[in-house]
Amino acid sequence: MIFGQMNEPPGARFRVGHAALTMAEYFRDDTRRDVLLLIDNIYRFVQAGAEVSGLMGQLPSRLGYQPSLGTELAELEERICNTASGAITSIQAMYVPADDFTDPAVVHTFTHFSASIVLSRERASQGLYPAIDPLQSQSKMLMPHIVGERHYRVARAIRETLAAYAELKDIIAMLGLEQLSVEDRKVVVRARQLERFLTQPFFTTEQFSGMKGKLVSLEEALDGCERILKDEFNDFTESAFYMIGNIEEVKNKP
């Protein structure tokens, strides 16, 4: 473990990421092992680079970031790769300033990620846990030849349904659900059922929530989402889908 505390000089914090990667490369190349590299938080690397740039008297670019932001991130991120002797897989936490996904640091960093899981304050405030935003989150590996045709098709259908619901929210807020067309109301019902079905009680929070943790397999999740998209559960309330395991539990929930 390598630490770069916020009370340390920016130069030292800036080199922490490269030092950790050097260690990871040693285990990959010399000991021929597969390495899992955890970085918390990659934004601190960007922040340290901005501070170093300021100390060097460089003219800042947009929003005060260093002009070499893209280059510095690339020099770090592109070292995370596979070779014939092993692989480096990295999981990185990313702080998003003011929840602004157009922030230069966020944009440059996300271009290097193969997949991203974005947490949503709005979903957390609604009690929808895990509070993952399914529209902001994405994966370059969501391809038919990688995850399979069914997984790809269902995932795309879910995103399309949730995106359509997001566009209808303003109309619902102003005019009410009754003013929507029959087809749009069906979209709203599907989306709300999906949002609640995609919640899941954690084993680690049993003592706090009072709900027993649930483990749902990929096939069970796909089956449940597929059946919701086919309008098989229109006679059930939205709350019946909240914090359940497989879709069959809907029928037994009071």
mmCIF file of C-alpha atoms in Angstrom:
data_model
loop_
_atom_site.group_PDB
_atom_site.id
_atom_site.type_symbol
_atom_site.label_atom_id
_atom_site.label_comp_id
_atom_site.label_asym_id
_atom_site.label_seq_id
_atom_site.Cartn_x
_atom_site.Cartn_y
_atom_site.Cartn_z
ATOM 1 C CA MET A 1 0.000 0.000 0.000
ATOM 2 C CA ILE A 2 1.283 3.441 -0.944
ATOM 3 C CA PHE A 3 -0.222 6.551 0.611
ATOM 4 C CA GLY A 4 -0.219 10.147 -0.539
ATOM 5 C CA GLN A 5 -1.799 12.132 2.287
ATOM 6 C CA MET A 6 -3.356 15.517 1.583
ATOM 7 C CA ASN A 7 -1.004 17.152 4.095
ATOM 8 C CA GLU A 8 2.034 16.110 2.043
ATOM 9 C CA PRO A 9 3.685 18.267 -0.671
ATOM 10 C CA PRO A 10 1.914 18.165 -4.061
ATOM 11 C CA GLY A 11 5.028 16.794 -5.767
ATOM 12 C CA ALA A 12 5.048 13.753 -3.488
ATOM 13 C CA ARG A 13 1.320 13.180 -3.978
ATOM 14 C CA PHE A 14 1.721 13.484 -7.738
ATOM 15 C CA ARG A 15 4.346 10.709 -7.826
ATOM 16 C CA VAL A 16 2.369 8.274 -5.655
ATOM 17 C CA GLY A 17 0.352 6.929 -8.587
ATOM 18 C CA HIS A 18 3.463 6.281 -10.665
ATOM 19 C CA ALA A 19 5.214 4.622 -7.721
ATOM 20 C CA ALA A 20 2.248 2.280 -7.218
ATOM 21 C CA LEU A 21 2.212 1.445 -10.922
ATOM 22 C CA THR A 22 5.926 0.664 -10.844
ATOM 23 C CA MET A 23 5.245 -1.863 -8.089
ATOM 24 C CA ALA A 24 2.348 -3.319 -10.083
ATOM 25 C CA GLU A 25 4.555 -3.621 -13.174
ATOM 26 C CA TYR A 26 7.188 -5.436 -11.118
ATOM 27 C CA PHE A 27 4.672 -8.061 -9.973
ATOM 28 C CA ARG A 28 3.318 -8.380 -13.518
ATOM 29 C CA ASP A 29 6.620 -8.562 -15.408
ATOM 30 C CA ASP A 30 9.128 -10.024 -12.938
ATOM 31 C CA THR A 31 6.981 -12.372 -10.845
ATOM 32 C CA ARG A 32 4.509 -13.017 -13.709
ATOM 33 C CA ARG A 33 1.391 -12.385 -11.649
ATOM 34 C CA ASP A 34 -1.943 -10.804 -12.443
ATOM 35 C CA VAL A 35 -2.309 -7.602 -10.419
ATOM 36 C CA LEU A 36 -5.383 -5.822 -9.058
ATOM 37 C CA LEU A 37 -4.522 -2.147 -8.572
ATOM 38 C CA LEU A 38 -6.864 -0.037 -6.428
ATOM 39 C CA ILE A 39 -6.622 3.765 -6.704
ATOM 40 C CA ASP A 40 -8.540 5.970 -4.284
ATOM 41 C CA ASN A 41 -8.905 8.667 -5.495
ATOM 42 C CA ILE A 42 -7.680 9.342 -9.043
ATOM 43 C CA TYR A 43 -8.965 12.916 -8.805
ATOM 44 C CA ARG A 44 -6.318 13.575 -6.133
ATOM 45 C CA PHE A 45 -3.686 12.779 -8.753
ATOM 46 C CA VAL A 46 -5.201 15.441 -11.022
ATOM 47 C CA GLN A 47 -5.420 17.878 -8.121
ATOM 48 C CA ALA A 48 -1.776 17.330 -7.186
ATOM 49 C CA GLY A 49 -0.775 17.910 -10.821
ATOM 50 C CA ALA A 50 -2.672 21.210 -10.839
ATOM 51 C CA GLU A 51 -0.880 22.315 -7.674
ATOM 52 C CA VAL A 52 2.520 21.384 -9.110
ATOM 53 C CA SER A 53 1.657 23.267 -12.304
ATOM 54 C CA GLY A 54 0.777 26.355 -10.263
ATOM 55 C CA LEU A 55 4.032 26.196 -8.325
ATOM 56 C CA MET A 56 5.922 26.031 -11.638
ATOM 57 C CA GLY A 57 4.175 29.174 -12.837
ATOM 58 C CA GLN A 58 2.353 27.536 -15.738
ATOM 59 C CA LEU A 59 -0.703 29.298 -17.132
ATOM 60 C CA PRO A 60 -3.810 27.346 -16.074
ATOM 61 C CA SER A 61 -6.317 26.080 -18.618
ATOM 62 C CA ARG A 62 -10.084 25.675 -18.270
ATOM 63 C CA LEU A 63 -11.396 25.749 -14.664
ATOM 64 C CA GLY A 64 -7.874 26.164 -13.315
ATOM 65 C CA TYR A 65 -6.532 22.779 -14.371
ATOM 66 C CA GLN A 66 -2.981 22.341 -15.613
ATOM 67 C CA PRO A 67 -2.490 22.622 -19.400
ATOM 68 C CA SER A 68 -0.858 19.185 -19.376
ATOM 69 C CA LEU A 69 -3.870 17.462 -17.758
ATOM 70 C CA GLY A 70 -4.566 15.077 -20.635
ATOM 71 C CA THR A 71 -0.916 14.120 -21.059
ATOM 72 C CA GLU A 72 -0.357 13.469 -17.350
ATOM 73 C CA LEU A 73 -3.426 11.264 -17.079
ATOM 74 C CA ALA A 74 -2.460 9.340 -20.212
ATOM 75 C CA GLU A 75 1.073 8.732 -18.896
ATOM 76 C CA LEU A 76 -0.452 7.138 -15.796
ATOM 77 C CA GLU A 77 -3.472 5.319 -17.216
ATOM 78 C CA GLU A 78 -1.786 3.884 -20.317
ATOM 79 C CA ARG A 79 0.680 2.002 -18.126
ATOM 80 C CA ILE A 80 -2.245 -0.099 -16.886
ATOM 81 C CA CYS A 81 -2.226 -2.857 -19.494
ATOM 82 C CA ASN A 82 -1.797 -6.565 -20.147
ATOM 83 C CA THR A 83 1.381 -8.218 -21.392
ATOM 84 C CA ALA A 84 2.419 -11.767 -22.195
ATOM 85 C CA SER A 85 3.647 -12.182 -18.614
ATOM 86 C CA GLY A 86 0.547 -10.956 -16.781
ATOM 87 C CA ALA A 87 -2.175 -8.364 -16.440
ATOM 88 C CA ILE A 88 -2.869 -5.223 -14.434
ATOM 89 C CA THR A 89 -6.531 -4.560 -13.710
ATOM 90 C CA SER A 90 -7.342 -1.285 -11.992
ATOM 91 C CA ILE A 91 -10.386 -0.210 -9.991
ATOM 92 C CA GLN A 92 -10.396 3.542 -9.435
ATOM 93 C CA ALA A 93 -12.622 5.850 -7.416
ATOM 94 C CA MET A 94 -13.329 9.162 -9.149
ATOM 95 C CA TYR A 95 -14.573 12.286 -7.395
ATOM 96 C CA VAL A 96 -16.841 14.344 -9.665
ATOM 97 C CA PRO A 97 -16.627 18.055 -8.692
ATOM 98 C CA ALA A 98 -20.137 19.454 -8.129
ATOM 99 C CA ASP A 99 -21.532 16.354 -9.911
ATOM 100 C CA ASP A 100 -20.423 17.960 -13.183
ATOM 101 C CA PHE A 101 -19.596 15.249 -15.713
ATOM 102 C CA THR A 102 -18.402 17.887 -18.192
ATOM 103 C CA ASP A 103 -15.552 18.848 -15.846
ATOM 104 C CA PRO A 104 -12.251 18.483 -17.780
ATOM 105 C CA ALA A 105 -10.743 16.173 -15.156
ATOM 106 C CA VAL A 106 -13.768 13.878 -15.314
ATOM 107 C CA VAL A 107 -13.929 13.880 -19.120
ATOM 108 C CA HIS A 108 -10.226 13.081 -19.548
ATOM 109 C CA THR A 109 -10.279 10.372 -16.870
ATOM 110 C CA PHE A 110 -13.419 8.612 -18.099
ATOM 111 C CA THR A 111 -11.945 8.202 -21.584
ATOM 112 C CA HIS A 112 -9.447 5.742 -20.107
ATOM 113 C CA PHE A 113 -12.022 3.603 -18.261
ATOM 114 C CA SER A 114 -13.288 0.367 -19.783
ATOM 115 C CA ALA A 115 -16.347 0.566 -17.538
ATOM 116 C CA SER A 116 -17.756 3.068 -15.070
ATOM 117 C CA ILE A 117 -20.281 2.735 -12.249
ATOM 118 C CA VAL A 118 -21.773 6.140 -11.445
ATOM 119 C CA LEU A 119 -23.479 6.714 -8.096
ATOM 120 C CA SER A 120 -26.536 8.970 -8.031
ATOM 121 C CA ARG A 121 -27.510 11.311 -5.190
ATOM 122 C CA GLU A 122 -31.066 11.395 -6.554
ATOM 123 C CA ARG A 123 -31.460 7.618 -6.392
ATOM 124 C CA ALA A 124 -29.980 7.565 -2.896
ATOM 125 C CA SER A 125 -32.494 10.210 -1.760
ATOM 126 C CA GLN A 126 -35.280 7.986 -3.129
ATOM 127 C CA GLY A 127 -33.982 5.006 -1.158
ATOM 128 C CA LEU A 128 -33.052 3.096 -4.321
ATOM 129 C CA TYR A 129 -29.968 1.119 -3.291
ATOM 130 C CA PRO A 130 -27.463 0.382 -4.668
ATOM 131 C CA ALA A 131 -27.708 4.006 -5.814
ATOM 132 C CA ILE A 132 -26.231 3.347 -9.255
ATOM 133 C CA ASP A 133 -27.308 5.537 -12.159
ATOM 134 C CA PRO A 134 -27.994 3.060 -14.994
ATOM 135 C CA LEU A 135 -27.965 5.788 -17.648
ATOM 136 C CA GLN A 136 -24.670 7.427 -16.645
ATOM 137 C CA SER A 137 -22.948 4.094 -15.973
ATOM 138 C CA GLN A 138 -21.534 2.323 -18.992
ATOM 139 C CA SER A 139 -19.216 -0.442 -20.147
ATOM 140 C CA LYS A 140 -17.254 -0.882 -23.357
ATOM 141 C CA MET A 141 -17.623 -4.629 -22.850
ATOM 142 C CA LEU A 142 -21.403 -4.561 -23.301
ATOM 143 C CA MET A 143 -21.156 -6.165 -26.725
ATOM 144 C CA PRO A 144 -23.059 -9.216 -28.031
ATOM 145 C CA HIS A 145 -19.888 -11.220 -28.689
ATOM 146 C CA ILE A 146 -18.684 -10.617 -25.117
ATOM 147 C CA VAL A 147 -21.760 -10.759 -22.844
ATOM 148 C CA GLY A 148 -24.051 -12.687 -25.171
ATOM 149 C CA GLU A 149 -26.944 -11.646 -27.386
ATOM 150 C CA ARG A 150 -29.625 -11.906 -24.690
ATOM 151 C CA HIS A 151 -27.703 -9.882 -22.094
ATOM 152 C CA TYR A 152 -26.939 -7.189 -24.661
ATOM 153 C CA ARG A 153 -30.538 -7.015 -25.898
ATOM 154 C CA VAL A 154 -32.091 -6.820 -22.417
ATOM 155 C CA ALA A 155 -29.571 -4.217 -21.202
ATOM 156 C CA ARG A 156 -30.256 -2.021 -24.231
ATOM 157 C CA ALA A 157 -34.017 -2.327 -23.734
ATOM 158 C CA ILE A 158 -33.684 -1.349 -20.064
ATOM 159 C CA ARG A 159 -31.615 1.726 -20.891
ATOM 160 C CA GLU A 160 -34.056 2.772 -23.617
ATOM 161 C CA THR A 161 -37.000 2.422 -21.230
ATOM 162 C CA LEU A 162 -35.309 4.367 -18.420
ATOM 163 C CA ALA A 163 -34.152 7.070 -20.860
ATOM 164 C CA ALA A 164 -37.692 7.477 -22.200
ATOM 165 C CA TYR A 165 -39.004 7.745 -18.629
ATOM 166 C CA ALA A 166 -36.392 10.398 -17.805
ATOM 167 C CA GLU A 167 -37.637 12.494 -20.731
ATOM 168 C CA LEU A 168 -41.243 12.149 -19.540
ATOM 169 C CA LYS A 169 -40.545 13.261 -15.963
ATOM 170 C CA ASP A 170 -40.867 16.980 -16.758
ATOM 171 C CA ILE A 171 -44.206 16.445 -18.493
ATOM 172 C CA ILE A 172 -45.456 14.362 -15.565
ATOM 173 C CA ALA A 173 -44.368 17.062 -13.099
ATOM 174 C CA MET A 174 -46.223 19.796 -15.020
ATOM 175 C CA LEU A 175 -49.318 18.056 -16.378
ATOM 176 C CA GLY A 176 -49.604 14.834 -14.431
ATOM 177 C CA LEU A 177 -49.475 11.190 -15.431
ATOM 178 C CA GLU A 178 -53.048 11.265 -16.757
ATOM 179 C CA GLN A 179 -52.078 13.560 -19.630
ATOM 180 C CA LEU A 180 -49.695 11.024 -21.130
ATOM 181 C CA SER A 181 -50.635 8.715 -23.967
ATOM 182 C CA VAL A 182 -51.433 5.071 -23.237
ATOM 183 C CA GLU A 183 -48.062 3.952 -24.600
ATOM 184 C CA ASP A 184 -46.174 6.552 -22.545
ATOM 185 C CA ARG A 185 -47.994 5.435 -19.394
ATOM 186 C CA LYS A 186 -46.864 1.878 -20.107
ATOM 187 C CA VAL A 187 -43.277 3.132 -20.390
ATOM 188 C CA VAL A 188 -43.600 4.857 -17.010
ATOM 189 C CA VAL A 189 -44.955 1.700 -15.358
ATOM 190 C CA ARG A 190 -42.151 -0.444 -16.815
ATOM 191 C CA ALA A 191 -39.466 2.064 -15.817
ATOM 192 C CA ARG A 192 -40.680 2.405 -12.229
ATOM 193 C CA GLN A 193 -40.923 -1.351 -11.850
ATOM 194 C CA LEU A 194 -37.410 -1.751 -13.266
ATOM 195 C CA GLU A 195 -35.989 0.924 -10.947
ATOM 196 C CA ARG A 196 -37.349 -0.888 -7.923
ATOM 197 C CA PHE A 197 -36.502 -4.371 -9.160
ATOM 198 C CA LEU A 198 -32.883 -3.253 -9.612
ATOM 199 C CA THR A 199 -32.652 -2.453 -5.893
ATOM 200 C CA GLN A 200 -31.080 -5.098 -3.701
ATOM 201 C CA PRO A 201 -30.687 -5.467 0.087
ATOM 202 C CA PHE A 202 -27.034 -5.884 1.100
ATOM 203 C CA PHE A 203 -25.733 -8.583 3.401
ATOM 204 C CA THR A 204 -23.441 -5.989 5.002
ATOM 205 C CA THR A 205 -26.369 -3.737 5.998
ATOM 206 C CA GLU A 206 -28.656 -6.383 7.514
ATOM 207 C CA GLN A 207 -28.140 -5.103 11.066
ATOM 208 C CA PHE A 208 -28.988 -1.538 10.026
ATOM 209 C CA SER A 209 -31.861 -2.093 7.594
ATOM 210 C CA GLY A 210 -33.452 -5.138 9.196
ATOM 211 C CA MET A 211 -33.710 -6.723 5.739
ATOM 212 C CA LYS A 212 -31.994 -9.985 4.890
ATOM 213 C CA GLY A 213 -29.398 -9.704 2.124
ATOM 214 C CA LYS A 214 -30.236 -11.139 -1.283
ATOM 215 C CA LEU A 215 -27.975 -12.772 -3.856
ATOM 216 C CA VAL A 216 -29.359 -12.650 -7.396
ATOM 217 C CA SER A 217 -27.652 -14.428 -10.270
ATOM 218 C CA LEU A 218 -27.176 -12.776 -13.647
ATOM 219 C CA GLU A 219 -29.683 -15.126 -15.288
ATOM 220 C CA GLU A 220 -32.303 -14.350 -12.629
ATOM 221 C CA ALA A 221 -31.755 -10.613 -13.077
ATOM 222 C CA LEU A 222 -32.067 -10.855 -16.858
ATOM 223 C CA ASP A 223 -35.168 -13.023 -16.561
ATOM 224 C CA GLY A 224 -36.851 -10.558 -14.186
ATOM 225 C CA CYS A 225 -36.067 -7.523 -16.326
ATOM 226 C CA GLU A 226 -37.193 -9.297 -19.483
ATOM 227 C CA ARG A 227 -40.545 -10.219 -17.954
ATOM 228 C CA ILE A 228 -41.093 -6.665 -16.690
ATOM 229 C CA LEU A 229 -40.407 -5.326 -20.181
ATOM 230 C CA LYS A 230 -43.056 -7.742 -21.499
ATOM 231 C CA ASP A 231 -45.654 -6.238 -19.084
ATOM 232 C CA GLU A 232 -46.158 -9.503 -17.187
ATOM 233 C CA PHE A 233 -46.578 -7.744 -13.835
ATOM 234 C CA ASN A 234 -48.927 -4.858 -14.579
ATOM 235 C CA ASP A 235 -51.290 -6.039 -11.832
ATOM 236 C CA PHE A 236 -48.640 -5.558 -9.135
ATOM 237 C CA THR A 237 -47.808 -2.303 -7.346
ATOM 238 C CA GLU A 238 -44.381 -0.681 -7.688
ATOM 239 C CA SER A 239 -43.579 -1.376 -4.037
ATOM 240 C CA ALA A 240 -43.825 -5.123 -4.679
ATOM 241 C CA PHE A 241 -40.576 -4.932 -6.679
ATOM 242 C CA TYR A 242 -38.627 -3.022 -4.011
ATOM 243 C CA MET A 243 -35.724 -4.813 -2.317
ATOM 244 C CA ILE A 244 -36.521 -8.315 -3.543
ATOM 245 C CA GLY A 245 -34.357 -11.094 -4.950
ATOM 246 C CA ASN A 246 -35.574 -12.934 -8.034
ATOM 247 C CA ILE A 247 -38.741 -11.825 -9.799
ATOM 248 C CA GLU A 248 -40.869 -14.649 -8.349
ATOM 249 C CA GLU A 249 -40.714 -12.945 -4.940
ATOM 250 C CA VAL A 250 -43.055 -10.262 -6.293
ATOM 251 C CA LYS A 251 -45.956 -12.702 -6.019
ATOM 252 C CA ASN A 252 -45.250 -13.422 -2.354
ATOM 253 C CA LYS A 253 -44.631 -9.863 -1.185
ATOM 254 C CA PRO A 254 -47.534 -8.322 0.778
#
